[in-house]
Structures are given as C-alpha cells and as structure tokens.
Short mmCIF file of C-alpha atoms and ligand atoms in Angstrom, two decimals:
data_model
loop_
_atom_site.label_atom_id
_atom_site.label_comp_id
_atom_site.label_asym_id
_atom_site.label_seq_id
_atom_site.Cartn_x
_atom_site.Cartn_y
_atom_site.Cartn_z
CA UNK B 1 0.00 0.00 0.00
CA UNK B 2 3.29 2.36 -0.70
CA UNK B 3 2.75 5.05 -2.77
CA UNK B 4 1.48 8.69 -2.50
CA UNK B 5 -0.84 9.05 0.04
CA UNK B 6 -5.06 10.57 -0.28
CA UNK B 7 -5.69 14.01 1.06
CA UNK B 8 -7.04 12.68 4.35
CA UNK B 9 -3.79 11.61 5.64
CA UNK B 10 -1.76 14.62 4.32
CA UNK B 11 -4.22 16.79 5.57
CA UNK B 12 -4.08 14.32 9.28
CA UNK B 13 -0.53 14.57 9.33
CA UNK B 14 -0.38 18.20 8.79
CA UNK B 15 -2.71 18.56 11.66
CA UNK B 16 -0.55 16.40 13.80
CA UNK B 17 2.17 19.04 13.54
CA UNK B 18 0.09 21.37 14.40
CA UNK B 19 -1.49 20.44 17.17
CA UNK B 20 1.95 19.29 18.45
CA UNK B 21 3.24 22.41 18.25
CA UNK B 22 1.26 23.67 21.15
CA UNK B 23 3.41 22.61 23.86
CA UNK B 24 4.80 23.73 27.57
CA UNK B 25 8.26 23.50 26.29
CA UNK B 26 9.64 24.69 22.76
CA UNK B 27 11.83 21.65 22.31
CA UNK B 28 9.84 18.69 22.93
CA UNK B 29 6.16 17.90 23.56
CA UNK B 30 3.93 18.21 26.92
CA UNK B 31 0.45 19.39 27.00
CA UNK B 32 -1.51 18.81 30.29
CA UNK B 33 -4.45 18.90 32.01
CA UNK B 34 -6.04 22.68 32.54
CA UNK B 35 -3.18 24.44 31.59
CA UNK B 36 -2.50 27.46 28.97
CA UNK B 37 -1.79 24.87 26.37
CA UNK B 38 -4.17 22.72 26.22
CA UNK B 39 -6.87 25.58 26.35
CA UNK B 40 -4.58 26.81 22.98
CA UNK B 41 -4.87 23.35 21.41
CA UNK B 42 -8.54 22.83 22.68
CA UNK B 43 -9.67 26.41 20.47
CA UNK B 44 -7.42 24.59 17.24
CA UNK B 45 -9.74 21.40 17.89
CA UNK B 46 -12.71 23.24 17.65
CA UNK B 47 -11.76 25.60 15.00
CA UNK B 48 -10.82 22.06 12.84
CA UNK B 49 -14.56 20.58 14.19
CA UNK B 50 -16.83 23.51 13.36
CA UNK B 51 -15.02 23.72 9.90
CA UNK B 52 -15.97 19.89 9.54
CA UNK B 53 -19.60 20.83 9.98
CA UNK B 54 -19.95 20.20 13.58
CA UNK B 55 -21.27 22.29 16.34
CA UNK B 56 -18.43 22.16 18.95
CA UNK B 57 -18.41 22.98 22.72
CA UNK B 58 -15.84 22.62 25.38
CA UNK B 59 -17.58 20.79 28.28
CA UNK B 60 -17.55 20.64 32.00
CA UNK B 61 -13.89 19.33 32.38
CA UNK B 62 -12.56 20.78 29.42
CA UNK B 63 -12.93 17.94 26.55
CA UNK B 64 -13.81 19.46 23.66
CA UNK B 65 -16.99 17.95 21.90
CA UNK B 66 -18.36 18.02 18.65
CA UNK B 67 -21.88 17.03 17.28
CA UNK B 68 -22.39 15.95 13.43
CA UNK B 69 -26.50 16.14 12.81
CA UNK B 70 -27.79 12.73 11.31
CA UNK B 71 -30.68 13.00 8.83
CA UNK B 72 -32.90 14.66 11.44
CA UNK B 73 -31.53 16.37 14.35
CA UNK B 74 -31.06 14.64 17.91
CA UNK B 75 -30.60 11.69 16.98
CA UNK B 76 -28.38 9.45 19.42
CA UNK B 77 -24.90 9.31 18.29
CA UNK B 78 -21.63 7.22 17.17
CA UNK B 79 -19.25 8.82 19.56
CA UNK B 80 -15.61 8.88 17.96
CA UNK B 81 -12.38 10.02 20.08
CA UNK B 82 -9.86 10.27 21.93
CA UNK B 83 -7.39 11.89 23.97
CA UNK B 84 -5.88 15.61 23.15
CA UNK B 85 -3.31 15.78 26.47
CA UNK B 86 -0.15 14.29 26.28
CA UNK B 87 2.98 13.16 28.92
CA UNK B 88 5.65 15.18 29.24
CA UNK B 89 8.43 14.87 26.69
CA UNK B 90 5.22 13.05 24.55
CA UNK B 91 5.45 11.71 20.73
CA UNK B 92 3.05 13.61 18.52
CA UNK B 93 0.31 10.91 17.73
CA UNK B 94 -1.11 9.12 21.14
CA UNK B 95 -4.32 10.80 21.18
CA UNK B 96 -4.17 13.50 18.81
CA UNK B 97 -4.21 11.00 16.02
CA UNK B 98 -7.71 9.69 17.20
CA UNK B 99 -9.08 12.83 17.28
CA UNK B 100 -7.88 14.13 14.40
CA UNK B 101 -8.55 11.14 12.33
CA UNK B 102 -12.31 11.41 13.46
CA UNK B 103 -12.58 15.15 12.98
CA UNK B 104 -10.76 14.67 9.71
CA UNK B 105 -14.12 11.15 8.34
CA UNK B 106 -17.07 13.91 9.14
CA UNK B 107 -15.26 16.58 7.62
CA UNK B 108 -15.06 14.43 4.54
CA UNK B 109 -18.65 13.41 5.33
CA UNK B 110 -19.80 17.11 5.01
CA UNK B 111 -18.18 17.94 1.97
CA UNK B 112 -20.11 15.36 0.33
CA UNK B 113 -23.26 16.75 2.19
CA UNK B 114 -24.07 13.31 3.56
CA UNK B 115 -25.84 12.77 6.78
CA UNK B 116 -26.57 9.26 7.89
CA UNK B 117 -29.49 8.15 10.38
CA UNK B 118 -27.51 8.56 13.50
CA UNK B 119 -25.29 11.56 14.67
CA UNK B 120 -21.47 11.01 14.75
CA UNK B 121 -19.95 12.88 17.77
CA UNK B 122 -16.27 13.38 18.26
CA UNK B 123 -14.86 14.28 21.98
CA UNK B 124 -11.45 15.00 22.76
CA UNK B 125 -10.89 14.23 26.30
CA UNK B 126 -8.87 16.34 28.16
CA UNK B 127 -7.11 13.93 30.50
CA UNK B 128 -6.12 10.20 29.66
CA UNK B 129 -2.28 10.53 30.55
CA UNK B 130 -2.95 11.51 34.03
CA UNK B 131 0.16 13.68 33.99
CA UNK B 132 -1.19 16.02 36.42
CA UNK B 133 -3.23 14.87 38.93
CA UNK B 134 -2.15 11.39 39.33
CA UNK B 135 -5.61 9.93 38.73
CA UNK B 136 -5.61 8.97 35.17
CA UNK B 137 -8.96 8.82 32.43
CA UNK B 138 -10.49 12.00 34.23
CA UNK B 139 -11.70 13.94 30.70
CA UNK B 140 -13.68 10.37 29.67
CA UNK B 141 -14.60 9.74 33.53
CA UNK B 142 -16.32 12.85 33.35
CA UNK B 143 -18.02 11.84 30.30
CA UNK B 144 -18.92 8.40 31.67
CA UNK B 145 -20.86 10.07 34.55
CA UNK B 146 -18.01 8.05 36.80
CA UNK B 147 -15.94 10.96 38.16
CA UNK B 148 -14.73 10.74 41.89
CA UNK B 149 -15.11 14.17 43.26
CA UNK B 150 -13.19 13.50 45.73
CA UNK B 151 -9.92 13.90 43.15
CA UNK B 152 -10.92 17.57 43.57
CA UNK B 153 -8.74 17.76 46.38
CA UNK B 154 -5.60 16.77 45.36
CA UNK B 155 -2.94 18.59 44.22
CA UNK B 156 -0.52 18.76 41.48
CA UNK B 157 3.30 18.84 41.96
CA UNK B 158 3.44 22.73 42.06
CA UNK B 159 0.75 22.74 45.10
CA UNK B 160 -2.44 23.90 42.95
CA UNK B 161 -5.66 22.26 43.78
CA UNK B 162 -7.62 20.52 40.91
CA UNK B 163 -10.43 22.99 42.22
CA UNK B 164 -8.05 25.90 41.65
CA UNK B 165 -6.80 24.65 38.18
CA UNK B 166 -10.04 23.86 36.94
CA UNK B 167 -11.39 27.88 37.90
CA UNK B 168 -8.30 29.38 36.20
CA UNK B 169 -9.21 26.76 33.36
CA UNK B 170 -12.41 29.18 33.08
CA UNK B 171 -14.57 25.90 33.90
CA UNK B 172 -16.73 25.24 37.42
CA UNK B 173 -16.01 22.77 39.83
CA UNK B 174 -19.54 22.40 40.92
CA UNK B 175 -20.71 21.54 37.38
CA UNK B 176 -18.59 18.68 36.49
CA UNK B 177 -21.98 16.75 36.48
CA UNK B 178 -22.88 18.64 33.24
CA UNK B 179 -20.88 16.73 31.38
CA UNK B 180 -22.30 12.83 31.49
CA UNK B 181 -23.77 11.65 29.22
CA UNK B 182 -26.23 8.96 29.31
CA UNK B 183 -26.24 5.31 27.80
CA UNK B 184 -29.31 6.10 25.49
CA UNK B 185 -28.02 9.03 24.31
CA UNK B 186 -24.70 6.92 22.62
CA UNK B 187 -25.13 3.88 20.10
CA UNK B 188 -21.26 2.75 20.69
CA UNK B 189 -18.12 4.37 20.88
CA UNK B 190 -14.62 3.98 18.51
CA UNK B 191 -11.45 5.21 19.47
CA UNK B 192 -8.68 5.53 16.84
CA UNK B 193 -5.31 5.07 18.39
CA UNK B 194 -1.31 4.26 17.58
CA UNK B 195 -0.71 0.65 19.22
CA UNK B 196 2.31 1.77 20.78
CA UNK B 197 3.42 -1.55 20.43
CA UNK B 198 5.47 -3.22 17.62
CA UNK B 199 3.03 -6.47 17.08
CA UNK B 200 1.67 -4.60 13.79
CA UNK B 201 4.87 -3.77 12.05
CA UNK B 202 6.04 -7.30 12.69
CA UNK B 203 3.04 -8.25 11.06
CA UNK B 204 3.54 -5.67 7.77
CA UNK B 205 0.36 -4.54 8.41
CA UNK B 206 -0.97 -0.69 9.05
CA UNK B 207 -4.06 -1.12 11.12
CA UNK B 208 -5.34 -3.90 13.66
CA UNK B 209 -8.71 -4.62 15.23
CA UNK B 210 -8.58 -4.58 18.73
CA UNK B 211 -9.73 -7.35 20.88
CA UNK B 212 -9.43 -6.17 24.37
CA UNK B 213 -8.34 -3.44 26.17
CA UNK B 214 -6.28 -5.33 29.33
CA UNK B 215 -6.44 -5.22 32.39
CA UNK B 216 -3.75 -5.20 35.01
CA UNK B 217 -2.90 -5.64 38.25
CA UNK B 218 -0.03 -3.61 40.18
CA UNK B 219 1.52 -5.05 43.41
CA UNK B 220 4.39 -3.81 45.93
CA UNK B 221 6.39 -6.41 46.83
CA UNK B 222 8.64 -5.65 50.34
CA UNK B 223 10.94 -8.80 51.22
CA UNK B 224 12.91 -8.30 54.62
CA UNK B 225 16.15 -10.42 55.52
CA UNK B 226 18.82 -9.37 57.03
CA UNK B 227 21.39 -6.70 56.52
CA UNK B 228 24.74 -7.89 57.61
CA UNK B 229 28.83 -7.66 56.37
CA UNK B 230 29.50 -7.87 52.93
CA UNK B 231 32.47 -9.81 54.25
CA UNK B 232 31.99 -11.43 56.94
CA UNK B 233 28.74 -13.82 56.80
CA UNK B 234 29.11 -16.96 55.08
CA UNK B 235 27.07 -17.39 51.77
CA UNK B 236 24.97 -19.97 53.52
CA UNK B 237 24.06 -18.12 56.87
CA UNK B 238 22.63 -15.12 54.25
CA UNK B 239 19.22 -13.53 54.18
CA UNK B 240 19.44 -11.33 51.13
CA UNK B 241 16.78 -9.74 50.52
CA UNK B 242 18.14 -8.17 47.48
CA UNK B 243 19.04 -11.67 45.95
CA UNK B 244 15.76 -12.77 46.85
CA UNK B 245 14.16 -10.17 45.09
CA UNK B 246 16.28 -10.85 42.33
CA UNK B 247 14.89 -14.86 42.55
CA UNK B 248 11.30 -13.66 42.19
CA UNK B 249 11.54 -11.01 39.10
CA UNK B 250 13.46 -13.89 37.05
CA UNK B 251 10.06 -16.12 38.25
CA UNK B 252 7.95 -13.02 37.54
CA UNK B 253 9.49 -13.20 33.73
CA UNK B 254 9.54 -17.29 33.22
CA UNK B 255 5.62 -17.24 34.35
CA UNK B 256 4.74 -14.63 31.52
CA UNK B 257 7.30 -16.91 29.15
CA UNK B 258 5.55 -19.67 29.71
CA UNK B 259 1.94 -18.30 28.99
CA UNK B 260 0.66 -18.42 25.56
CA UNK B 261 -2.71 -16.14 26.32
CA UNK B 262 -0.97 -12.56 26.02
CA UNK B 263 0.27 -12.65 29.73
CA UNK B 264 2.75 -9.47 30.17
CA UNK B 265 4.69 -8.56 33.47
CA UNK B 266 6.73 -6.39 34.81
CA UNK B 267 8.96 -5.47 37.72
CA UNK B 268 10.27 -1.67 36.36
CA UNK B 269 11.17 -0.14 40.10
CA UNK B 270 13.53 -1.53 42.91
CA UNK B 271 15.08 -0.28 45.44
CA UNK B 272 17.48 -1.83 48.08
CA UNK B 273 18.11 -0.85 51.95
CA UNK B 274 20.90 -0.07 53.28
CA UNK B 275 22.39 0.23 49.80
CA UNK B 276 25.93 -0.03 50.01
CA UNK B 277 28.58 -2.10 48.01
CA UNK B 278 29.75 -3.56 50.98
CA UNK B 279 26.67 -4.53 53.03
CA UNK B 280 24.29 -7.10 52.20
CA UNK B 281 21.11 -5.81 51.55
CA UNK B 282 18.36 -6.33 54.96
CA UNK B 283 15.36 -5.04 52.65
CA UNK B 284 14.04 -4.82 48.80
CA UNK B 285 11.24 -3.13 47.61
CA UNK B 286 9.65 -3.58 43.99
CA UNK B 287 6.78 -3.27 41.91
CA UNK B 288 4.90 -5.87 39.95
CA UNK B 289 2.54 -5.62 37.22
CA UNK B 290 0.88 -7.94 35.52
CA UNK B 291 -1.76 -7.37 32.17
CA UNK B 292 -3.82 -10.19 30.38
CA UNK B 293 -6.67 -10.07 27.82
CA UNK B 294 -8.87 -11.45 29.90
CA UNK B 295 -9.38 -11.03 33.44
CA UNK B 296 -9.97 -14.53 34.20
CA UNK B 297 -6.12 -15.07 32.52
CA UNK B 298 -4.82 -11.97 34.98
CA UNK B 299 -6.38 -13.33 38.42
CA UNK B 300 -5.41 -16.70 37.74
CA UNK B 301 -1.86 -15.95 36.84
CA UNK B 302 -1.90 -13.31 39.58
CA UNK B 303 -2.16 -16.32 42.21
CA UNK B 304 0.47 -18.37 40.33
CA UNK B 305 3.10 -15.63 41.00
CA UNK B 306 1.81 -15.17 44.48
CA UNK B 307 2.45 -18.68 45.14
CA UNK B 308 5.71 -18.15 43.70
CA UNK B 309 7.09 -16.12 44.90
CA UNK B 310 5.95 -16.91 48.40
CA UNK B 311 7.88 -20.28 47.94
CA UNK B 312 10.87 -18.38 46.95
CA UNK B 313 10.49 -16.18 50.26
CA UNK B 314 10.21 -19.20 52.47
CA UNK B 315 13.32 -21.33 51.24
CA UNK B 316 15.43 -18.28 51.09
CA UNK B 317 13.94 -17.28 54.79
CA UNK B 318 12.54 -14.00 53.73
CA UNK B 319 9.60 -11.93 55.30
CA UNK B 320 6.92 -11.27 52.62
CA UNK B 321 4.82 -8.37 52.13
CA UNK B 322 2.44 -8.43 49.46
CA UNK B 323 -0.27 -5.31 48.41
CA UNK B 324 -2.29 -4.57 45.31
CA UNK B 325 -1.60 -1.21 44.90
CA UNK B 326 -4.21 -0.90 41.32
CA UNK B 327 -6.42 -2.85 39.89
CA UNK B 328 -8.48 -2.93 36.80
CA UNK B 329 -10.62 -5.14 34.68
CA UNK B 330 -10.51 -6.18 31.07
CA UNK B 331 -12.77 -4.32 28.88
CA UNK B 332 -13.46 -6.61 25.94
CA UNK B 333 -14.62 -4.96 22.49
CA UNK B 334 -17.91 -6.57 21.70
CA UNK B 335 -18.17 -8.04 18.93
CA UNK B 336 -20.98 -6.75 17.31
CA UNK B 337 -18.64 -3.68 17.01
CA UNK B 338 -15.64 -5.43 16.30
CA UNK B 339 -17.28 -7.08 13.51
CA UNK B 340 -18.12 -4.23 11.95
CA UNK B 341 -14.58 -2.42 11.91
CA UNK B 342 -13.08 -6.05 11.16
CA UNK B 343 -15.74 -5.33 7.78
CA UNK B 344 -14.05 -2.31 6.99
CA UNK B 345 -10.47 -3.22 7.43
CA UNK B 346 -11.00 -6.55 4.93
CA UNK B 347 -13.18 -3.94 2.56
CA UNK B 348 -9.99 -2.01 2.41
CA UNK B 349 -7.87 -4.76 1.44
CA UNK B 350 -5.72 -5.26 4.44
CA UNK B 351 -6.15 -9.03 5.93
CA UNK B 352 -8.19 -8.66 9.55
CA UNK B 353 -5.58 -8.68 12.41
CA UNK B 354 -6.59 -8.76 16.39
CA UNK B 355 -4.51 -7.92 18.87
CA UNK B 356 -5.19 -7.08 22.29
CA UNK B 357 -4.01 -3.57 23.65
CA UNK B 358 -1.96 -3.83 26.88
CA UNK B 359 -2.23 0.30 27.24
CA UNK B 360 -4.97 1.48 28.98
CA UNK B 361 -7.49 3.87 27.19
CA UNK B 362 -10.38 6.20 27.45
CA UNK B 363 -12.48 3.05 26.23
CA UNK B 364 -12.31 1.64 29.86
CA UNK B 365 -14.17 4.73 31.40
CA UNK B 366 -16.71 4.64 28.15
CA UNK B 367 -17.62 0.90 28.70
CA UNK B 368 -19.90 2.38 31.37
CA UNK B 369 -22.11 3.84 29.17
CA UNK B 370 -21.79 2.22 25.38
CA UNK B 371 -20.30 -0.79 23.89
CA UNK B 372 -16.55 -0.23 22.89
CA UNK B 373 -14.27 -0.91 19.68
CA UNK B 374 -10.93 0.24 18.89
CA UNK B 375 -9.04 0.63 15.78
CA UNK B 376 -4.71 0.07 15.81
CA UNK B 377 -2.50 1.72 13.68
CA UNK B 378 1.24 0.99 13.08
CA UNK B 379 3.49 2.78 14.89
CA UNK B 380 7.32 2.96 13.78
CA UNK B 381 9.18 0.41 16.31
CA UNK B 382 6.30 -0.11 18.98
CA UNK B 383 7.67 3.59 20.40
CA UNK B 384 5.33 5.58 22.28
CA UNK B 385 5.26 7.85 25.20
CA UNK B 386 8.88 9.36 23.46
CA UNK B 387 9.46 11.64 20.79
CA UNK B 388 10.31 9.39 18.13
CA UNK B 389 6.88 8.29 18.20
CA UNK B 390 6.27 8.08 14.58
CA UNK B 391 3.23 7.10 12.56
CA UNK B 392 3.66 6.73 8.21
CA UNK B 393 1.10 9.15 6.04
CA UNK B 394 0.03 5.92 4.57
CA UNK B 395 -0.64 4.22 7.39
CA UNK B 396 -2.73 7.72 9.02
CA UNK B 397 -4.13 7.56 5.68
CA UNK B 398 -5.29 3.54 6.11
CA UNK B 399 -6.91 4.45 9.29
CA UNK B 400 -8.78 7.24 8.24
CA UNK B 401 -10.00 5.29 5.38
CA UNK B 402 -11.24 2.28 7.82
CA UNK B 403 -12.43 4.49 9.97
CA UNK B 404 -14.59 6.22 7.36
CA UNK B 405 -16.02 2.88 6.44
CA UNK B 406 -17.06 1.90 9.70
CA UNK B 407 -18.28 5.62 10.34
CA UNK B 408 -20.81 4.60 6.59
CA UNK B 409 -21.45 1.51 6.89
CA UNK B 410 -22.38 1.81 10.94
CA UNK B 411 -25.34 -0.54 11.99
CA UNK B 412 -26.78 0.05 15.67
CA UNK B 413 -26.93 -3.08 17.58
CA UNK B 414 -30.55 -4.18 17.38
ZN1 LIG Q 1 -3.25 7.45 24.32
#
C-alpha cells in the first residue's frame, strides 16, 4: 500500500504538527491537564470541528466535543475520540491521532453533504495521561458520569488544587456533572489510536482490530532479611533480601514466558536498603505488574506468582509483604462492534488482524455507558510515550479510510 498518500492523511498529518506544536516546552512535547496549552490546542480542535460541519463545545472538564446532525436532528450518536493531552516529553500521535482522524471522516462526510441516520460525535478528552493529577482517564470519567469528586482535592506537583486549576481553566467545579452523558443518548463508541506496540509492524500490516483493552494488576512487593557484612557472613548463613528479590523477578518473567494467552509482566522499580557495596542488603522493595486479555487469565496468573514467589520467600527465609496497589478489569470490544470495523479493514484490502491492547485507554471509562471498539494503527518500532513516536502518512491515511467505512457503513446493535 506504498505510494502517494489521499488528502485525508496529508491533511491528518499536517494537523498532527500542528497540534503538536502547542506545547509547555519549545523543544519537545507536553500538554496537560487545565493548563495554557491545552486551552490553545482545545480552540485549534474546535476551529478544525466547526469547519468539519460540527457544532463544537468545550464541556464541563474541558474535553472538547463536537456534534455531526444525522438525517434529522437529535438523533443518538456514534461517539468517535480520543485523547488531546499528552505526557511530558510526549510523541506527537497518542491521542491526537484519534481525534484528528475522526474530525478529519465527518469533515469528509460534510463535503459530500451526507448525513446518515444517526449523529457522529467526536470528543477530545482532556485527561487520559494523568500527567497532572495522578488519577488517570479524568476527561472520559467525566463523560462516563463516573468521576470521583473527591480527586478535587488533590494537588498537582506545584501545590495547585484541581479545584483551583479547573477555575483558572475558566470551567466550574460544581458543574462537572454537566458533562455525562447517558447510555441512550450513545449507540457505541470507537477510538482511533497508535498501538504503541510493535506487534503490527512485525506483522507488515498498518491497522489492527482490537480485541481487548487489558487489564492489570499492580503489586508492591517488600521482602525483609537481614542486613549484615559484605564480608563477613558466610554465603549460607545469608538472608538477602536483594538476591531474593532478584529470585522472584526472574520467576515473575519465566511465568509470563511460559503463557501463551498474552500474559505481560513487569517489575520496572527496585530499590534496596541499606544500599551499600559492601553490606548485604536487609530489605528490597519492587513493583509488579501484571496485564492479560482477559481477566480470568490476569487473576489466575496473579495467584500463580503469588504462590511463587511466596515459595521463593520461604526457602530463602525472607519476610513477605504483598499489596495490590491498582487494579483494573478487562474491557473486551464486543463483537458486534468489532465485527463491523473487522468489515471495513478486509473492505480495504488489508487481511483482519486482532490484537489485544496492553495500554490502557479512554475506552475503559466509556464501557460504562456504550459498547466499545478500537481501531490500531502501526506505529514505527512499537515507540510511544517518546518523541520518536512516529506514525507513516500511509498508514494515518489507512486508518482514516477504515475508519470512514465503519463511520458509513455503521449498523446500531438491534
Ligand atoms: Zn493514548
């Protein structure tokens, strides 16, 4: 599918560099929640929407929303999007390239003056990354009608409230309410997003249909032994706590080896107490966590590594502390949705691809109040969350294309 690509992804693209310009920092990319920047690139977005055809609003928490008619008005909607904040030091495309991918199908849409029997709504959530606040999903939350208010309270790293942020924001504490939606009011929602993953360009294919969205479990693991001389206390007499950690993340790793359902863990912090070159270590901390597709997969494999570990603990005479820190559950596409993208994908000649997506996404706050579907596209080397975070024209341009054929050929699910 080389070659020159349509005016929908040149036109995508060149609205990814836009939008990406609108940053914190001049040499890299971070736009957060409720600050200066992402009101700047929340006017852009609706600029882009209301020149697509679309009345566009920015709501209660500061997504911006916009509403493509169907053949009569108020008709309950497709409801497109994705996420317009970023991390810090970000790649251009997580998010953006959902939103502008959907903003980019009704524009084409309205050119051709076609309205279908259904709106088509497109929301750009203001927070997925959770950059800010710590509490992650709070733009689709909102949406969802499942915001704690209690994240109000805390603050970011500078000291300033959410309360504060969101009244300098020009938006209303008080109010968040206003923006859920209702189930009725939504016949599914589609998110567009890069895979940030490298399962598709091993494949040699641009887009994927997405089966799941995972869900994981985090832990903190705290094993105790006993400090002593680096020197002095035979091998045997040891309780390293260090080592011992060391046992478990190689047991961690051959559990997720052996599993051939899309098991994934990982340990990515330790630390060690005292912490000195000549002193064995008394106490290790680390993290653990662990994503399947399904959440019967996760809990079971969960208990494996409990038990594993544990054992480990016990020969080696280690104390064992075990929490779960986060948890959350699978959300499966249904597939009455997944169907229909899987339609569009074969209708555009690529060969229909699932793969489950280990990232988490505004999906899981939507499944509260529609059925879900996603739609992967390739992203150069699986690299995400990093500048380099690169996405082909033609492979924007593949998206856009299945996503305008799902967008058509749309059935509700009777
Ligand atoms: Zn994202």
């Amino acid at each position: 599918m080389a070659g020159k690509c349509s005016p929908l992804g040149e036109e995508i693209v060149s609205r990814i560099h836009q939008l990406a310009a609108i940053s914190e920092t001049p040499n890299n990319l971070t736009r957060i929640f409720l600050t200066p920047e992402l009101r700047a690139a929340a006017d852009l977005i609706l600029t882009w929407m209301r020149e697509a055809g679309m009345s566009a609003h920015l709501d209660a928490i500061g997504n911006v929303c916009g509403r493509y008619e169907g053949d009569r008005a108020g008709l309950p909607c497709l409801m497109l999007g994705s996420h317009y904040d970023t991390v810090r030091d970000a790649g251009k495309w997580d998010g953006p390239l959902g939103v502008i991918t959907a903003i980019s199908c009704v524009a084409d849409l309205n050119k051709r003056g076609k309205r279908l029997p259904f709106a088509i709504e497109v929301t750009a959530f203001a927070d997925e990354e959770g950059v800010r606040f710590a509490s992650t999903l709070l733009g689709s939350r909102a949406v969802a009608g499942t915001f704690n208010e209690g994240v109000l309270a805390t603050k970011d790293a500078a000291g300033i409230p959410m309360r504060e942020a969101m009244v300098q924001f020009g938006l209303d504490p008080d109010h968040i309410g206003a923006a859920a939606r209702v189930r009725g009011e939504l016949l599914a929602y589609i998110e567009l997003h890069i895979e940030q993953g490298p399962v598709l360009e091993a494949k040699n294919l641009p887009v994927g249909v997405v089966s799941a969205i995972a869900g994981a479990t985090r832990l903190a693991a705290k094993l105790t032994g006993m400090a002593g001389h680096a020197g002095t206390v035979p091998m045997a007499l040891r309780r390293d706590a260090l080592a011992g950690a060391a046992e478990c993340i190689a047991a961690i790793e051959r559990l997720c080896l052996e599993d051939d359902g899309g098991l994934v863990g990982t340990v990515g912090y330790i630390h060690a107490s005292p912490g000195a070159t000549n002193v064995i270590p008394g106490q290790a901390h680390f993290t653990i966590d662990m994503r399947a597709p399904t959440d019967l997969r996760r809990n079971r494999s969960v208990a494996e590594m409990v038990r594993r570990i544990e054992a480990i603990a016990k020969t080696r005479n280690l104390a064992l502390q075990l929490d779960v820190t986060h948890e959350n559950r699978t959300v499966p596409c249904v597939p009455w949705l997944k169907e229909q993208v899987a339609a569009a994908v074969a209708a555009e000649g690529y060969p229909v691809f699932e793969l489950a997506s280990g990232a988490g996404h505004d999906g899981m706050a939507m499944v509260d109040i529609a059925d879900v579907a996603m739609i992967f596209v390739r992203c150069r080397g699986g690299i995400s969350h990093h500048p380099d975070e690169h996405v082909e024209p033609d492979d924007a341009d593949a998206g856009a294309r299945v996503l305008l054929r799902v967008i058509e050929n749309f059935r509700p699910n009777s």
